[in-house]
Amino acid sequence: MISVYAFAASAVGARLSPLCSSHSIFVRLAVGLGSWPLSARAAGHAPGEADLILLWCLPLLAIAGAVYGICQRRQAQASLRAAGLALLVFDLKKQKLRSAPRALQQLLGLPANGRELDFARWLSLLHPEDRPAFAALLQAPENQDEPCRELRARHAQGHWEWLELRLRLRRGWLRPPRLTALCRTITGHKQSEAAMLRREQEFRTLAENSEDMIARYDLQLRCLFINRSASRYFDLPRERHIGRTPREKGWPHEACLRFEHECGQLIHSWEARSFELEFDFGPRRHIFEIRLFPEFDSAGTLQSILSVDREVTASRQGERLLSEENAVLESIAGNNPLARTLEQVCLMMESQQPRAMSSIMLLDEGGATLSLAAGPSLPPGYRALVKQVAIGPNVGSCGTAAHWKRTIVVDDIQNSPLWQRLAAETAAHGLRACWSTPIFSSDRRLLGTFATYYREPATPPPEALSLAQRCTHIIAIALQRHGHEKQLYQLATQDGLTQLHNRRHFLELAQRERERCRRYQTPLAMLMMDLDHFKAINDRYGHAVGDEVIRHFAALCRDVLRASDVCGRLGGEEFAAALPNTGRDDALRVAERLRQAAAGAVLRCDGHTLAYTVSIGVACADAGQHSVSALLGLADQLLYQAKRDGRNRVQSMPPQDADAALL
């Protein structure tokens, strides 16, 4: 028997040894007490004496076991405190809550020496919303179906603490039923959850009310969320965006390629991206600045892509329009041909309005018709059809706009009374809508019309009409600049009374013709003309009548001479003409026709009837061998020879004599 007791004592000591290293004195005591009787018997002590010694050591073994239990509990409590956990035991029979030392202080700030609470006190600490459920749990713990519960309890400092309780019902044969709860504070976690929910709600509120189009995509570019701003641009209902890729939502091919490329770059680099996309919705163009942001989960893994799309159409088109306007104005300032400038204006309008075709028609001199001046994108057949259009109340969009001097909008040509006469032709060329704006000068004179065509029925948005008005101002500047330059050119090159070339310009053109004749080895004839007795006409009838005589003779020159001939007024009643590709005989015939036309004319002005005559000298040179001044000098000599011979005649010289005179 002594050996059994000794073995048990030794086993207890051995079990204490690895678990209670901090209390090794008790371990050594237990091991020593268990092994000592064996040693005593081995030393020759009597068996009865050894048993008495063992019975004396058994209380010491019990004390060692109790100490071991205390050490184990303290170690467990320290581990729980280090992990932020507390053990609560609900004694269902005594209606008491027991806890480890300082557990309630750790959880709720209660006094450190408080280890027990009755159920009523405990329930009074719970939040009113959580109290009924926990009271029911204490009444019938066997019905609890949630091993983990979250509830709020009042802290000693007055605020609410969130507690997480992991519950377990324990029953024993000798002990009353009890409910144990491993408890920890989760207030920080709950606050983080609440903050996250609040931020998510704030995000959704901001996203829903944002002017920007905000969408979230997964890594396969399927839409997870999109705000209601999308309905301003897409016909697709908002709920049908969810689960679809941009391609499945009907984005243009080029836009899909760019979006997929940028998303691929973000997935590869985890860095935000920014770029621009253009979309055409009907007759309107929309330009978006798209910013892509990576979104990560709590583990730092890329989870989704947030797309914030801001419409920048107005600013981008404004920048483009400003650049194109500057190009047009530079073209105007650079004295480029008017036709080129007008085409630039049409292309500027078309770049701002997708699928638009623009045209410019200018008012003719008579003021009754319009002529097509520019329309680079219109079908060639239609350009030929509207090369000249009458002005009237029912003559298409342009003729009507010029008649009423206001903007005319026709959103469906086939159903408009203004286009009845041209409905078939416009349908053949695929034109369905047209609005036209009159062009006015700075003093409100009508200059023409500016029109925009579409291949589908359409109503112009306000910005399109505003842009058309802006274009008409630029066109007016170009036309007025062209008119001023034309006037300046006329003043510099034309005689103000007769509109023939003035002396300086005539000499320039005559020199040009002389160079051409020398290059191509063709003859050149020069006529010098002077009205007979013109001073007498001025003295008898006055200078106003004399001016009429000069204008009349200038008109005769334009009628008799060819378009290729160069005619000018050198001063007073003296005129000259250069006739390229014309020999002596042909020049004499032209001069004689001119003399006869003047001699046969009868003028009636200011109540007077009068006639006049002209004397003409003709000089010729083969292959432009002689200078213009030499030819004019010889023709002038022959002119005065004609006057000496009686006036009203044509005077020339045989070629051999003329060559000798010119040398």
XYZ file of C-alpha atoms in Angstrom:
663
model
C 0.000 0.000 0.000
C 2.779 2.375 0.767
C 4.081 1.934 -2.723
C 0.681 3.044 -4.233
C 0.554 6.232 -2.144
C 4.160 6.944 -2.911
C 3.560 6.488 -6.624
C 0.517 8.826 -6.538
C 2.415 11.518 -4.671
C 5.277 11.205 -7.074
C 2.883 11.464 -10.058
C 1.245 14.613 -8.655
C 4.637 16.169 -8.210
C 5.671 15.184 -11.693
C 2.484 16.754 -13.102
C 3.086 19.969 -11.184
C 6.654 20.184 -12.384
C 6.036 21.329 -16.032
C 3.027 23.511 -15.200
C 4.142 25.490 -12.158
C 7.705 26.464 -12.811
C 7.212 29.723 -10.882
C 6.291 27.739 -7.743
C 9.064 25.120 -7.914
C 9.364 24.885 -4.127
C 5.938 23.282 -3.966
C 6.750 20.968 -6.802
C 9.946 19.798 -5.188
C 8.056 19.308 -1.926
C 5.455 17.061 -3.552
C 8.026 15.018 -5.416
C 10.154 14.674 -2.319
C 7.217 13.606 -0.155
C 6.188 11.017 -2.660
C 9.609 9.457 -2.993
C 10.764 9.678 0.637
C 8.763 6.657 2.024
C 10.265 4.475 -0.665
C 13.685 5.678 0.240
C 12.976 5.078 3.945
C 11.856 1.494 3.333
C 14.848 0.907 1.198
C 16.979 2.167 4.104
C 15.569 -0.556 6.438
C 12.772 1.238 8.302
C 9.849 -0.864 9.454
C 6.701 -0.874 7.259
C 4.384 0.523 9.886
C 6.700 3.388 10.566
C 6.857 4.254 6.828
C 3.040 4.206 6.561
C 2.723 6.624 9.473
C 5.151 8.948 7.781
C 3.141 8.772 4.553
C -0.140 9.538 6.315
C 1.534 12.566 7.807
C 2.598 13.752 4.333
C -0.845 13.465 2.665
C -2.102 16.887 3.924
C 1.005 18.404 2.500
C 0.160 16.806 -0.859
C -3.344 18.342 -0.723
C -1.864 21.752 -0.026
C 0.465 21.369 -2.984
C -2.479 20.458 -5.229
C -4.440 23.507 -4.078
C -1.477 25.732 -4.699
C -1.179 24.230 -8.148
C -4.831 25.060 -8.918
C -4.402 28.624 -7.735
C -1.326 29.057 -9.905
C -3.134 27.650 -12.897
C -6.103 30.009 -12.465
C -3.856 33.039 -12.025
C -1.920 32.124 -15.131
C -5.160 31.766 -17.116
C -6.475 35.095 -15.805
C -3.214 36.829 -16.765
C -3.455 35.348 -20.255
C -7.052 36.548 -20.603
C -6.174 40.051 -19.433
C -3.238 40.172 -21.836
C -5.620 39.232 -24.666
C -8.174 41.843 -23.571
C -10.643 39.136 -22.533
C -12.626 38.639 -19.361
C -14.443 35.554 -18.007
C -17.960 36.091 -16.661
C -19.947 33.328 -14.974
C -23.712 33.695 -14.658
C -24.928 31.498 -11.748
C -28.458 30.715 -12.871
C -29.485 29.313 -9.495
C -28.294 32.195 -7.325
C -29.040 34.834 -9.977
C -25.530 36.147 -9.581
C -22.794 37.255 -11.953
C -19.269 36.371 -10.870
C -16.090 37.481 -12.569
C -12.376 37.244 -12.228
C -10.632 39.999 -10.219
C -10.617 43.322 -12.045
C -12.573 41.839 -14.971
C -15.553 44.163 -14.489
C -13.194 47.047 -13.952
C -11.478 46.187 -17.222
C -14.772 45.981 -19.104
C -16.956 48.697 -17.559
C -14.757 50.645 -15.144
C -16.497 49.197 -12.049
C -14.626 49.060 -8.699
C -11.638 46.728 -8.709
C -12.900 44.763 -5.688
C -16.283 44.155 -7.228
C -16.456 40.560 -8.424
C -20.173 39.867 -8.113
C -23.332 41.483 -9.417
C -26.875 40.266 -9.163
C -28.749 39.831 -12.424
C -30.927 42.900 -11.817
C -27.871 45.110 -11.430
C -26.279 43.605 -14.513
C -29.396 44.067 -16.613
C -29.682 47.684 -15.460
C -26.274 48.324 -17.012
C -27.370 47.076 -20.422
C -28.696 49.324 -23.198
C -32.514 49.413 -23.257
C -32.543 47.934 -26.762
C -30.346 44.988 -25.713
C -31.809 44.372 -22.236
C -34.968 42.335 -23.117
C -33.093 39.825 -25.266
C -30.429 39.172 -22.614
C -33.031 38.910 -19.841
C -34.803 36.237 -21.888
C -31.483 34.457 -22.319
C -30.949 34.329 -18.553
C -34.455 32.986 -18.057
C -34.084 30.209 -20.617
C -30.435 29.722 -21.512
C -31.106 26.384 -23.138
C -33.065 28.174 -25.884
C -30.174 30.381 -26.918
C -29.270 29.794 -30.568
C -26.468 32.337 -30.914
C -23.187 31.371 -29.232
C -21.906 34.903 -29.794
C -23.802 38.045 -28.841
C -23.038 41.743 -29.135
C -24.580 44.229 -26.717
C -24.044 47.646 -25.186
C -23.389 48.271 -21.477
C -23.099 51.505 -19.532
C -19.507 52.309 -18.558
C -18.804 53.839 -15.151
C -17.822 57.064 -16.953
C -21.251 57.294 -18.556
C -20.676 56.195 -22.154
C -21.800 52.988 -23.817
C -19.320 50.186 -24.347
C -19.889 47.508 -26.963
C -19.245 44.005 -25.578
C -18.894 40.719 -27.440
C -19.922 37.660 -25.351
C -19.136 34.085 -26.408
C -21.613 32.041 -24.342
C -21.604 28.451 -23.190
C -24.086 26.676 -20.898
C -22.428 24.326 -18.395
C -24.192 21.652 -16.297
C -22.649 19.294 -13.704
C -23.754 16.502 -11.392
C -22.679 18.222 -8.260
C -22.670 21.866 -9.388
C -25.656 24.101 -10.314
C -26.103 25.130 -13.984
C -24.159 28.195 -15.008
C -23.664 30.285 -18.131
C -20.068 31.189 -18.878
C -19.179 34.057 -21.162
C -15.817 34.925 -22.619
C -16.167 38.692 -23.001
C -14.198 41.426 -24.740
C -14.696 45.117 -25.558
C -15.388 45.816 -29.263
C -16.294 49.508 -29.033
C -13.400 50.548 -31.291
C -14.387 47.941 -33.863
C -18.005 49.075 -33.787
C -16.986 52.690 -34.107
C -14.844 51.780 -37.105
C -17.778 49.914 -38.631
C -20.067 52.867 -37.985
C -17.513 55.255 -39.466
C -17.167 53.001 -42.489
C -20.926 52.824 -42.945
C -21.130 56.572 -42.484
C -18.426 57.118 -45.073
C -20.126 54.722 -47.450
C -23.397 56.536 -46.966
C -21.703 59.885 -47.442
C -20.023 58.549 -50.578
C -23.331 57.343 -51.964
C -25.033 60.620 -51.070
C -22.280 62.614 -52.736
C -22.160 60.234 -55.691
C -25.917 60.292 -56.213
C -26.061 64.092 -56.116
C -22.843 64.746 -58.026
C -22.927 66.435 -61.417
C -20.141 64.049 -62.413
C -20.952 60.572 -63.655
C -19.562 58.172 -61.022
C -19.332 54.421 -61.586
C -17.618 51.467 -59.949
C -16.296 48.508 -61.976
C -14.892 45.157 -60.983
C -11.606 43.959 -62.454
C -13.466 42.447 -65.432
C -14.916 45.962 -66.070
C -18.459 44.940 -65.157
C -20.402 47.832 -63.671
C -21.128 47.479 -59.941
C -22.581 50.940 -59.288
C -23.452 54.032 -61.293
C -25.067 57.248 -60.134
C -28.122 58.873 -61.613
C -26.095 61.402 -63.642
C -25.716 58.635 -66.232
C -29.360 59.098 -67.220
C -28.475 62.545 -68.628
C -26.278 60.947 -71.280
C -27.363 57.344 -71.841
C -30.761 56.054 -72.938
C -30.033 52.777 -71.115
C -31.994 52.627 -67.806
C -29.769 52.963 -64.773
C -30.441 49.484 -63.394
C -29.450 47.923 -66.730
C -25.940 49.327 -66.421
C -25.248 46.975 -63.501
C -23.310 43.859 -64.495
C -22.461 45.158 -67.983
C -19.143 46.153 -69.482
C -18.792 49.387 -71.504
C -18.999 47.371 -74.718
C -22.220 45.739 -73.567
C -23.602 49.180 -72.703
C -23.090 50.320 -76.299
C -20.056 52.573 -75.999
C -18.357 53.488 -79.303
C -15.593 51.112 -80.332
C -12.796 53.693 -80.042
C -13.992 54.758 -76.586
C -14.091 51.117 -75.419
C -10.546 50.491 -76.607
C -9.206 53.548 -74.777
C -11.144 52.784 -71.561
C -10.011 49.137 -71.525
C -6.402 50.187 -72.116
C -6.424 52.716 -69.263
C -8.082 50.236 -66.866
C -5.463 47.645 -67.807
C -2.729 50.147 -66.976
C -4.343 50.823 -63.582
C -4.656 47.103 -62.781
C -0.998 46.621 -63.672
C 0.414 49.646 -61.812
C -2.234 50.280 -59.082
C -1.923 53.980 -59.910
C -4.732 56.411 -60.758
C -5.275 57.288 -64.429
C -6.683 60.363 -66.161
C -7.700 60.745 -69.820
C -10.458 62.117 -72.068
C -13.127 60.407 -74.175
C -15.561 61.789 -76.753
C -19.117 60.516 -77.187
C -21.654 61.586 -79.799
C -25.253 61.431 -78.593
C -27.472 62.432 -81.513
C -26.431 65.821 -82.925
C -24.454 66.655 -79.793
C -20.889 65.826 -78.852
C -19.869 65.239 -75.244
C -16.268 65.274 -74.031
C -15.524 63.645 -70.657
C -12.451 63.903 -68.465
C -12.285 60.410 -66.949
C -10.350 59.752 -63.739
C -9.827 56.161 -62.613
C -8.966 55.343 -58.984
C -7.943 51.932 -57.552
C -9.999 50.589 -54.613
C -8.469 48.071 -52.189
C -9.947 45.709 -49.604
C -8.779 45.473 -45.976
C -6.009 43.076 -47.021
C -4.587 45.615 -49.482
C -5.709 43.702 -52.579
C -7.057 45.616 -55.579
C -10.790 45.010 -55.494
C -12.486 47.461 -57.882
C -12.026 50.577 -60.034
C -13.804 53.856 -59.309
C -14.475 55.979 -62.398
C -15.283 59.679 -62.001
C -16.350 61.151 -65.363
C -16.635 64.942 -65.596
C -18.112 66.543 -68.701
C -15.682 69.131 -70.076
C -17.401 69.658 -73.422
C -17.862 73.397 -73.010
C -14.293 74.106 -71.952
C -12.659 71.773 -74.502
C -14.821 72.930 -77.384
C -14.279 76.496 -76.232
C -10.517 75.950 -76.397
C -10.846 74.294 -79.796
C -13.147 77.020 -81.049
C -10.781 79.725 -79.825
C -7.885 78.035 -81.612
C -9.874 77.696 -84.834
C -11.133 81.267 -84.582
C -7.559 82.479 -84.200
C -6.596 80.504 -87.309
C -9.442 82.110 -89.273
C -8.568 85.589 -88.037
C -4.917 84.995 -88.934
C -6.101 83.943 -92.377
C -8.075 87.181 -92.669
C -5.139 89.260 -91.435
C -2.786 87.397 -93.786
C -4.806 88.443 -96.862
C -5.565 84.842 -97.784
C -8.161 84.331 -100.512
C -11.717 84.931 -99.314
C -12.890 81.509 -100.536
C -10.275 79.784 -98.371
C -11.260 81.820 -95.310
C -14.951 81.022 -95.768
C -14.182 77.313 -96.063
C -12.230 77.529 -92.793
C -15.318 78.963 -91.077
C -17.462 76.088 -92.379
C -14.959 73.503 -91.160
C -14.797 75.265 -87.776
C -18.565 74.898 -87.372
C -18.435 71.238 -88.431
C -15.700 70.463 -85.907
C -17.950 71.787 -83.127
C -21.148 70.055 -84.317
C -20.766 66.355 -85.191
C -22.288 65.231 -88.494
C -23.025 68.844 -89.495
C -22.468 70.257 -92.995
C -22.141 74.026 -93.270
C -22.468 76.444 -96.186
C -22.092 80.173 -96.816
C -24.113 82.063 -99.409
C -23.341 85.685 -100.313
C -25.699 88.385 -101.511
C -25.305 89.213 -105.188
C -24.888 92.805 -106.383
C -28.484 93.038 -107.487
C -29.706 92.113 -104.000
C -32.273 89.606 -105.299
C -30.270 86.376 -105.221
C -27.716 84.502 -103.126
C -24.682 82.693 -104.544
C -22.921 79.755 -102.920
C -19.495 80.860 -101.691
C -18.464 77.876 -99.529
C -19.811 74.433 -98.623
C -16.917 71.957 -98.543
C -18.881 69.065 -97.007
C -22.117 69.373 -98.982
C -22.709 66.794 -101.727
C -21.338 68.095 -105.070
C -24.692 67.618 -106.769
C -26.447 69.709 -104.149
C -23.807 72.442 -104.398
C -24.542 72.705 -108.110
C -28.270 72.822 -107.351
C -27.976 75.781 -104.969
C -25.230 77.636 -106.820
C -27.641 80.566 -107.000
C -30.826 80.888 -104.926
C -33.543 83.510 -105.105
C -34.463 85.476 -102.007
C -38.089 85.089 -100.985
C -40.481 84.154 -98.169
C -40.678 80.442 -99.107
C -37.320 79.665 -100.699
C -35.728 77.079 -98.445
C -33.940 78.102 -95.275
C -31.360 80.476 -96.787
C -33.649 82.385 -99.166
C -36.237 82.793 -96.399
C -33.630 83.865 -93.811
C -32.318 86.524 -96.207
C -35.880 87.685 -96.936
C -36.988 88.019 -93.301
C -33.475 88.836 -92.034
C -33.735 86.419 -89.101
C -32.718 82.848 -88.275
C -34.889 80.209 -89.923
C -34.935 76.691 -88.415
C -36.300 73.747 -90.407
C -35.987 70.572 -88.342
C -37.537 68.333 -91.040
C -37.093 69.439 -94.663
C -39.506 66.853 -96.040
C -42.394 68.243 -93.996
C -41.601 71.955 -94.315
C -43.549 74.265 -96.674
C -40.365 76.304 -97.159
C -38.716 73.374 -98.961
C -41.603 72.124 -101.093
C -39.937 73.054 -104.387
C -36.677 71.309 -103.437
C -37.998 68.465 -101.260
C -37.232 65.754 -103.820
C -33.727 67.051 -104.554
C -32.767 67.365 -100.888
C -34.128 63.871 -100.194
C -32.015 62.514 -103.050
C -28.911 63.957 -101.400
C -29.903 62.732 -97.910
C -30.456 66.174 -96.339
C -33.206 66.261 -93.707
C -32.658 69.374 -91.545
C -31.334 72.874 -92.154
C -31.184 76.112 -90.197
C -29.894 79.336 -91.651
C -28.698 82.574 -90.008
C -28.371 85.886 -91.889
C -24.975 87.602 -92.039
C -24.953 91.341 -91.349
C -22.267 93.988 -91.686
C -21.402 96.318 -88.839
C -24.014 98.776 -90.150
C -26.687 96.011 -90.390
C -26.496 95.555 -94.155
C -27.340 92.033 -95.319
C -24.240 90.274 -96.648
C -25.466 86.684 -96.983
C -26.492 83.616 -94.961
C -24.755 80.876 -92.971
C -26.502 77.486 -92.992
C -26.034 74.131 -91.245
C -27.430 70.879 -92.689
C -27.996 67.457 -91.093
C -28.792 64.072 -92.575
C -31.496 63.354 -89.991
C -34.335 65.479 -88.624
C -32.913 67.589 -85.794
C -33.614 70.679 -83.735
C -30.606 72.876 -82.973
C -29.620 73.140 -79.305
C -29.139 76.703 -77.994
C -25.352 76.396 -78.106
C -25.494 75.509 -81.815
C -27.491 78.642 -82.618
C -25.135 80.705 -80.485
C -22.168 79.231 -82.343
C -23.813 80.038 -85.684
C -24.197 83.669 -84.604
C -20.548 83.696 -83.602
C -19.550 82.341 -87.003
C -21.611 84.982 -88.832
C -19.661 87.704 -87.010
C -16.372 86.214 -88.226
C -17.746 85.875 -91.757
C -18.846 89.513 -91.656
C -15.339 90.543 -90.595
C -13.858 88.559 -93.482
C -16.317 89.988 -96.005
C -15.874 93.560 -94.813
C -12.100 93.151 -94.772
C -12.264 91.753 -98.277
C -14.501 94.637 -99.351
C -12.161 97.200 -97.812
C -9.151 95.586 -99.449
C -11.007 95.558 -102.746
C -11.786 99.248 -102.343
C -8.171 100.003 -101.450
C -7.013 97.995 -104.450
C -9.404 99.865 -106.683
C -8.245 103.187 -105.293
C -4.643 102.176 -105.870
C -5.125 100.725 -109.361
C -8.266 102.261 -110.895
C -9.217 105.654 -112.140
C -11.974 106.961 -109.918
C -13.964 108.555 -112.745
C -13.882 105.785 -115.356
C -12.961 102.636 -113.340
C -10.277 101.967 -115.961
C -6.734 101.295 -114.835
C -4.913 104.393 -113.616
C -1.594 105.409 -115.152
C 0.666 103.559 -112.711
C -1.268 100.306 -112.834
C -1.644 100.503 -116.614
C 2.134 100.770 -117.016
C 2.629 97.761 -114.697
C 0.161 95.631 -116.677
C 1.537 96.806 -119.995
C 5.047 95.833 -118.905
C 3.749 92.393 -117.909
C 2.171 91.963 -121.351
C 5.360 93.103 -123.050
C 7.345 90.416 -121.118
C 4.815 87.780 -122.117
C 5.013 88.784 -125.781
C 8.788 88.617 -125.718
C 8.670 85.174 -124.045
C 6.228 83.740 -126.590
C 7.503 85.774 -129.600
C 4.176 87.472 -130.295
C 3.498 91.072 -131.422
C 2.299 93.865 -129.119
C 0.346 96.974 -130.235
C -0.020 100.205 -128.278
C -2.848 102.750 -128.756
C -2.653 106.364 -127.544
C -6.081 108.102 -127.587
C -7.028 111.698 -126.928
C -10.505 113.307 -127.089
C -10.662 116.138 -129.619
C -11.450 119.685 -128.463
C -12.165 118.461 -124.939
C -11.249 121.807 -123.388
C -13.904 123.461 -125.488
C -16.501 120.967 -124.190
C -15.545 121.778 -120.577
C -15.631 125.508 -121.263
C -18.987 125.390 -123.065
C -20.909 122.784 -121.055
C -19.050 122.603 -117.757
C -16.870 120.011 -116.122
C -19.799 117.779 -115.148
C -20.649 117.282 -118.804
C -16.959 116.804 -119.561
C -16.843 114.026 -116.982
C -19.821 112.358 -118.640
C -17.978 112.468 -121.975
C -14.928 110.835 -120.407
C -17.080 108.120 -118.775
C -18.843 107.510 -122.078
C -15.575 107.019 -123.946
C -14.303 104.659 -121.203
C -17.458 102.585 -121.668
C -16.800 102.472 -125.427
C -13.292 101.192 -124.742
C -14.650 98.377 -122.577
C -17.174 97.469 -125.277
C -14.772 97.513 -128.224
C -11.598 96.126 -126.683
C -11.082 92.492 -125.721
C -10.977 91.251 -122.135
C -7.296 90.412 -122.634
C -6.510 93.988 -123.722
C -5.250 96.446 -121.121
C -6.853 99.897 -121.142
C -6.172 102.832 -118.849
C -6.719 106.555 -118.400
C -3.365 108.309 -118.278
C -4.758 111.671 -117.249
C -7.325 114.292 -118.336
C -8.795 113.224 -121.672
C -5.819 110.995 -122.578
C -6.221 107.184 -122.743
C -3.963 104.271 -123.700
C -4.458 100.598 -124.546
C -2.039 97.680 -124.858
C -3.179 94.945 -127.246
C -1.198 91.690 -126.811
C -0.911 89.188 -129.695
C -2.006 91.944 -132.079
C -0.205 93.005 -135.261
C -0.324 96.394 -137.016
C -3.264 95.624 -139.299
C -5.454 94.213 -136.523
C -4.556 97.127 -134.272
C -5.573 99.605 -136.974
C -8.946 97.854 -137.369
C -9.577 97.985 -133.593
C -8.579 101.658 -133.456
C -10.849 102.482 -136.382
C -13.833 100.747 -134.759
C -13.197 102.722 -131.601
C -12.938 106.002 -133.555
C -16.160 105.315 -135.421
C -18.009 104.407 -132.215
C -16.989 107.710 -130.643
C -17.805 109.728 -133.743
C -21.223 108.145 -134.051
C -22.215 108.650 -130.412
C -24.688 111.348 -129.373
C -24.749 112.303 -125.680
C -27.653 113.882 -123.863
C -26.864 115.261 -120.439
C -28.083 118.212 -118.410
C -30.445 119.132 -121.227
C -27.643 119.312 -123.775
C -27.051 117.202 -126.863
C -23.452 116.902 -127.984
C -21.011 114.757 -129.931
C -17.269 114.261 -129.690
C -14.454 112.605 -131.602
C -11.141 110.984 -130.769
C -7.715 110.880 -132.364
C -5.648 107.689 -132.055
C -1.979 106.882 -132.586
C -1.009 103.213 -133.168
C 2.491 101.799 -132.572
C 3.466 98.111 -132.946
C 6.493 96.002 -132.032
C 7.246 92.406 -132.990
C 8.018 89.921 -130.196
C 8.024 92.640 -127.565
C 11.420 93.849 -128.711
C 10.944 97.422 -127.506
C 10.128 98.812 -124.107
C 6.682 100.002 -123.048
C 7.875 103.560 -122.693
C 9.333 103.489 -126.219
C 6.056 102.167 -127.669
C 4.029 104.753 -125.752
C 6.374 107.484 -126.929
C 5.958 106.474 -130.573
C 2.180 106.115 -130.221
C 2.064 109.558 -128.627
C 3.979 111.040 -131.575
C 1.554 109.423 -134.009
C -1.385 110.729 -131.957
C -0.200 114.305 -132.311
C 0.438 113.653 -136.008
C -3.254 112.672 -136.260
C -4.280 115.885 -134.509
C -2.115 117.945 -136.816
C -3.699 116.192 -139.771
C -7.205 117.258 -138.738
C -8.220 115.127 -135.730
C -10.852 112.363 -135.655
C -8.467 109.956 -137.336
C -6.163 107.004 -136.699
C -2.474 107.479 -137.414
C 0.082 104.665 -137.773
C 3.502 104.046 -139.331
C 4.782 101.277 -141.624
C 6.660 98.559 -139.714
C 10.084 99.417 -141.126
C 9.635 103.080 -140.260
C 8.301 102.168 -136.812
C 11.352 99.969 -136.097
C 13.637 102.777 -137.142
C 11.758 105.274 -134.994
C 11.941 102.995 -131.964
C 15.685 102.447 -132.215
